CSV table of C-alpha atoms and ligand atoms in Angstrom, one decimal:
chain,number,residue,atom,x,y,z
A,1,UNK,CA,0.0,0.0,0.0
A,2,UNK,CA,1.4,3.4,-0.9
A,3,UNK,CA,1.3,6.0,1.9
A,4,UNK,CA,0.4,8.7,-0.6
A,5,UNK,CA,-2.9,7.2,-1.7
A,6,UNK,CA,-4.3,7.0,1.7
A,7,UNK,CA,-3.7,10.3,3.6
A,8,UNK,CA,-6.9,11.8,4.6
A,9,UNK,CA,-6.3,15.5,4.7
A,10,UNK,CA,-10.0,16.4,4.6
A,11,UNK,CA,-10.3,16.3,8.4
A,12,UNK,CA,-13.5,14.3,8.4
A,13,UNK,CA,-13.9,10.6,9.0
A,14,UNK,CA,-14.4,8.6,5.9
A,15,UNK,CA,-12.5,6.8,3.2
A,16,UNK,CA,-8.9,7.7,2.6
A,17,UNK,CA,-8.6,10.4,0.0
A,18,UNK,CA,-8.6,8.8,-3.5
A,19,UNK,CA,-8.4,5.4,-1.7
A,20,UNK,CA,-10.9,2.6,-1.8
A,21,UNK,CA,-11.5,-0.4,0.4
A,22,UNK,CA,-11.2,-3.7,-1.5
A,23,UNK,CA,-12.5,-6.9,0.0
A,24,UNK,CA,-11.0,-10.2,-1.2
A,25,UNK,CA,-11.6,-13.7,0.1
A,26,UNK,CA,-13.2,-17.1,-0.6
A,27,UNK,CA,-16.9,-17.6,-1.5
A,28,UNK,CA,-18.8,-17.3,1.8
A,29,UNK,CA,-16.3,-15.1,3.5
A,30,UNK,CA,-18.9,-12.3,3.8
A,31,UNK,CA,-17.5,-9.8,1.4
A,32,UNK,CA,-20.8,-8.4,0.1
A,33,UNK,CA,-22.5,-8.1,3.5
A,34,UNK,CA,-19.5,-6.6,5.2
A,35,UNK,CA,-18.8,-4.4,2.3
A,36,UNK,CA,-22.3,-2.9,2.4
A,37,UNK,CA,-21.9,-2.2,6.1
A,38,UNK,CA,-18.5,-0.5,5.7
A,39,UNK,CA,-19.8,1.6,2.7
A,40,UNK,CA,-22.7,2.8,4.8
A,41,UNK,CA,-20.5,3.9,7.7
A,42,UNK,CA,-17.9,5.5,5.5
A,43,UNK,CA,-20.5,7.1,3.2
A,44,UNK,CA,-18.7,5.4,0.3
A,45,UNK,CA,-20.3,3.7,-2.7
A,46,UNK,CA,-20.6,-0.1,-2.5
A,47,UNK,CA,-19.6,-1.9,-5.7
A,48,UNK,CA,-19.6,-5.7,-6.3
A,49,UNK,CA,-17.6,-7.1,-9.2
A,50,UNK,CA,-20.0,-10.0,-9.5
A,51,UNK,CA,-22.8,-7.6,-9.9
A,52,UNK,CA,-20.9,-5.5,-12.5
A,53,UNK,CA,-20.5,-8.7,-14.6
A,54,UNK,CA,-24.0,-9.9,-14.2
A,55,UNK,CA,-25.5,-6.5,-15.0
A,56,UNK,CA,-23.3,-6.2,-18.1
A,57,UNK,CA,-24.2,-9.7,-19.2
A,58,UNK,CA,-27.8,-9.5,-18.3
A,59,UNK,CA,-27.5,-13.0,-16.8
A,60,UNK,CA,-26.9,-14.7,-13.5
A,61,UNK,CA,-23.5,-16.1,-12.6
A,62,UNK,CA,-24.7,-19.7,-13.0
A,63,UNK,CA,-26.1,-19.0,-16.5
A,64,UNK,CA,-22.8,-17.2,-17.5
A,65,UNK,CA,-20.7,-20.2,-16.4
A,66,UNK,CA,-23.0,-22.7,-18.1
A,67,UNK,CA,-23.4,-20.7,-21.4
A,68,UNK,CA,-20.0,-19.0,-21.7
A,69,UNK,CA,-17.6,-20.9,-19.4
A,70,UNK,CA,-15.4,-19.8,-16.6
A,71,UNK,CA,-12.7,-18.2,-18.9
A,72,UNK,CA,-15.2,-15.8,-20.4
A,73,UNK,CA,-16.5,-14.9,-16.9
A,74,UNK,CA,-12.8,-14.2,-15.8
A,75,UNK,CA,-12.4,-11.8,-18.8
A,76,UNK,CA,-15.5,-9.9,-17.8
A,77,UNK,CA,-14.4,-9.9,-14.2
A,78,UNK,CA,-11.0,-8.4,-15.0
A,79,UNK,CA,-12.7,-5.9,-17.2
A,80,UNK,CA,-15.0,-4.8,-14.4
A,81,UNK,CA,-12.1,-4.5,-12.1
A,82,UNK,CA,-10.2,-2.3,-14.6
A,83,UNK,CA,-13.3,-0.1,-14.9
A,84,UNK,CA,-13.0,0.9,-11.3
A,85,UNK,CA,-9.5,2.3,-11.6
A,86,UNK,CA,-10.7,5.9,-11.9
A,87,UNK,CA,-13.1,5.6,-8.9
A,88,UNK,CA,-12.5,6.8,-5.4
A,89,UNK,CA,-14.4,6.4,-2.2
A,90,UNK,CA,-15.5,2.9,-3.2
A,91,UNK,CA,-16.0,-0.2,-1.1
A,92,UNK,CA,-15.4,-3.0,-3.6
A,93,UNK,CA,-16.4,-6.6,-3.0
A,94,UNK,CA,-14.8,-9.0,-5.4
A,95,UNK,CA,-15.5,-12.5,-6.5
A,96,UNK,CA,-13.6,-15.2,-4.7
A,97,UNK,CA,-11.7,-16.2,-7.8
A,98,UNK,CA,-10.5,-12.8,-8.8
A,99,UNK,CA,-7.0,-13.5,-7.5
A,100,UNK,CA,-6.6,-16.4,-9.9
A,101,UNK,CA,-5.9,-14.1,-12.8
A,102,UNK,CA,-2.4,-12.7,-12.5
A,103,UNK,CA,-3.1,-9.4,-14.1
A,104,UNK,CA,-5.8,-8.7,-11.4
A,105,UNK,CA,-3.3,-8.8,-8.5
A,106,UNK,CA,-1.5,-5.4,-9.2
A,107,UNK,CA,-4.9,-4.0,-10.1
A,108,UNK,CA,-6.4,-5.0,-6.7
A,109,UNK,CA,-3.4,-3.5,-4.9
A,110,UNK,CA,-3.5,-0.2,-6.9
A,111,UNK,CA,-7.2,0.2,-6.1
A,112,UNK,CA,-6.8,0.7,-2.4
A,113,UNK,CA,-6.6,-0.9,1.0
A,114,UNK,CA,-7.0,-4.6,0.4
A,115,UNK,CA,-8.7,-6.6,3.2
A,116,UNK,CA,-8.7,-10.4,3.1
A,117,UNK,CA,-11.7,-11.9,4.8
A,118,UNK,CA,-10.6,-15.3,6.0
A,119,UNK,CA,-12.5,-18.2,7.6
A,120,UNK,CA,-11.7,-21.7,8.5
A,121,UNK,CA,-12.4,-24.4,5.8
A,122,UNK,CA,-15.2,-25.8,8.0
A,123,UNK,CA,-16.9,-22.4,8.4
A,124,UNK,CA,-16.7,-21.7,4.7
A,125,UNK,CA,-18.1,-25.1,3.9
A,126,UNK,CA,-21.0,-24.5,6.3
A,127,UNK,CA,-21.7,-21.2,4.7
A,128,UNK,CA,-21.4,-22.1,1.0
A,129,UNK,CA,-23.3,-25.4,1.2
A,130,UNK,CA,-26.5,-23.4,2.2
A,131,UNK,CA,-27.2,-22.5,-1.4
A,132,UNK,CA,-26.5,-23.6,-4.9
A,133,UNK,CA,-25.4,-20.4,-6.4
A,134,UNK,CA,-21.6,-21.2,-6.8
A,135,UNK,CA,-21.1,-23.0,-10.1
A,136,UNK,CA,-17.5,-23.9,-9.2
A,137,UNK,CA,-18.8,-26.1,-6.5
A,138,UNK,CA,-21.2,-28.0,-8.8
A,139,UNK,CA,-18.9,-31.0,-8.8
A,140,UNK,CA,-19.2,-34.6,-7.7
A,141,UNK,CA,-17.4,-33.8,-4.4
A,142,UNK,CA,-17.9,-30.1,-3.7
A,143,UNK,CA,-16.2,-30.4,-0.3
A,144,UNK,CA,-13.0,-31.7,-1.9
A,145,UNK,CA,-13.3,-29.0,-4.5
A,146,UNK,CA,-13.6,-26.3,-1.9
A,147,UNK,CA,-10.4,-27.7,-0.2
A,148,UNK,CA,-8.4,-27.7,-3.4
A,149,UNK,CA,-9.5,-24.2,-4.4
A,150,UNK,CA,-8.6,-22.9,-0.9
A,151,UNK,CA,-5.2,-24.4,-1.0
A,152,UNK,CA,-4.5,-22.7,-4.3
A,153,UNK,CA,-6.0,-19.4,-3.5
A,154,UNK,CA,-5.0,-18.7,0.1
A,155,UNK,CA,-1.4,-17.7,-0.8
A,156,UNK,CA,-2.9,-15.4,-3.5
A,157,UNK,CA,-5.2,-13.6,-1.1
A,158,UNK,CA,-2.2,-13.3,1.3
A,159,UNK,CA,-0.1,-11.8,-1.4
A,160,UNK,CA,-2.4,-8.8,-2.0
A,161,UNK,CA,-3.8,-8.2,1.5
A,162,UNK,CA,-2.9,-5.2,3.5
A,163,UNK,CA,-5.0,-6.6,6.4
A,164,UNK,CA,-6.5,-10.0,7.1
A,165,UNK,CA,-9.5,-10.6,9.3
A,166,UNK,CA,-10.5,-14.0,10.5
A,167,UNK,CA,-14.3,-13.9,10.2
A,168,UNK,CA,-15.0,-17.3,11.8
A,169,UNK,CA,-17.4,-16.9,14.6
A,170,UNK,CA,-17.8,-13.1,14.0
A,171,UNK,CA,-20.9,-11.3,12.9
A,172,UNK,CA,-20.8,-9.1,9.8
A,173,UNK,CA,-21.0,-6.1,12.1
A,174,UNK,CA,-18.0,-7.3,14.1
A,175,UNK,CA,-15.9,-7.9,11.0
A,176,UNK,CA,-16.9,-4.4,9.6
A,177,UNK,CA,-15.9,-2.9,13.0
A,178,UNK,CA,-12.4,-4.5,12.8
A,179,UNK,CA,-11.8,-3.2,9.3
A,180,UNK,CA,-13.1,0.3,10.2
A,181,UNK,CA,-10.8,0.4,13.2
A,182,UNK,CA,-7.8,-0.5,11.2
A,183,UNK,CA,-8.2,1.1,7.7
A,184,UNK,CA,-5.9,4.0,7.0
A,185,UNK,CA,-7.3,7.5,7.4
B,201,S3P,C1,-16.3,-17.5,-7.7
B,201,S3P,C2,-16.9,-16.7,-6.7
B,201,S3P,C3,-18.2,-16.1,-6.8
B,201,S3P,C4,-18.4,-15.7,-8.3
B,201,S3P,C5,-18.2,-16.9,-9.2
B,201,S3P,C6,-16.8,-17.5,-9.0
B,201,S3P,C7,-15.0,-18.1,-7.4
B,201,S3P,O1,-18.2,-14.9,-6.0
B,201,S3P,O2,-17.5,-14.7,-8.7
B,201,S3P,O3,-19.2,-17.9,-8.8
B,201,S3P,O4,-14.3,-18.5,-8.3
B,201,S3P,O5,-14.7,-18.3,-6.2
B,201,S3P,P1,-18.4,-14.9,-4.4
B,201,S3P,O6,-17.0,-15.0,-3.9
B,201,S3P,O7,-18.9,-13.5,-4.1
B,201,S3P,O8,-19.3,-16.0,-4.1
């Protein structure tokens, strides 16, 4: 994180000048819910890269994966991330696989203060198995798939994160509180 992008000289609480808060983490880590809470408190604008992609495509994620495939989804995801470069005062929730595309890593870092929402594998499984909206887990053994994806992705989340918060056992409000207490002003 560069010091210059995050000095808040305006004297009022809120997002760092020109900075954004970027939430990364696995499916089920609470990025969207926590992001909305933070945006409300900081009076920033909440943006969700999944939502940018589905709005542009006019289709749900499961339909995009089924009809166009994951590679196409990743291209649109990277494009939506690039479209945010000019923004400021944003709280950005990202899709769990955004870190798997190498070109996205410097983009994420350049966008602002990157927070990794972590949770134990058991907690993530408990959360994601509640619904059927994650096409990458539509496999014969979704539990094993989750394990393999986590193994691959955890080092990538770690490589971009300015802050990591273990969300296991915490409410969304508690997670938001930890981020707000530690984000640069
Ligand atoms: C994905 C996570 C999803 C969504 C898509 C792929 C992934 O977002 O982008 O289903 O690869 O982990 P959430 O992390 O918001 O569930």
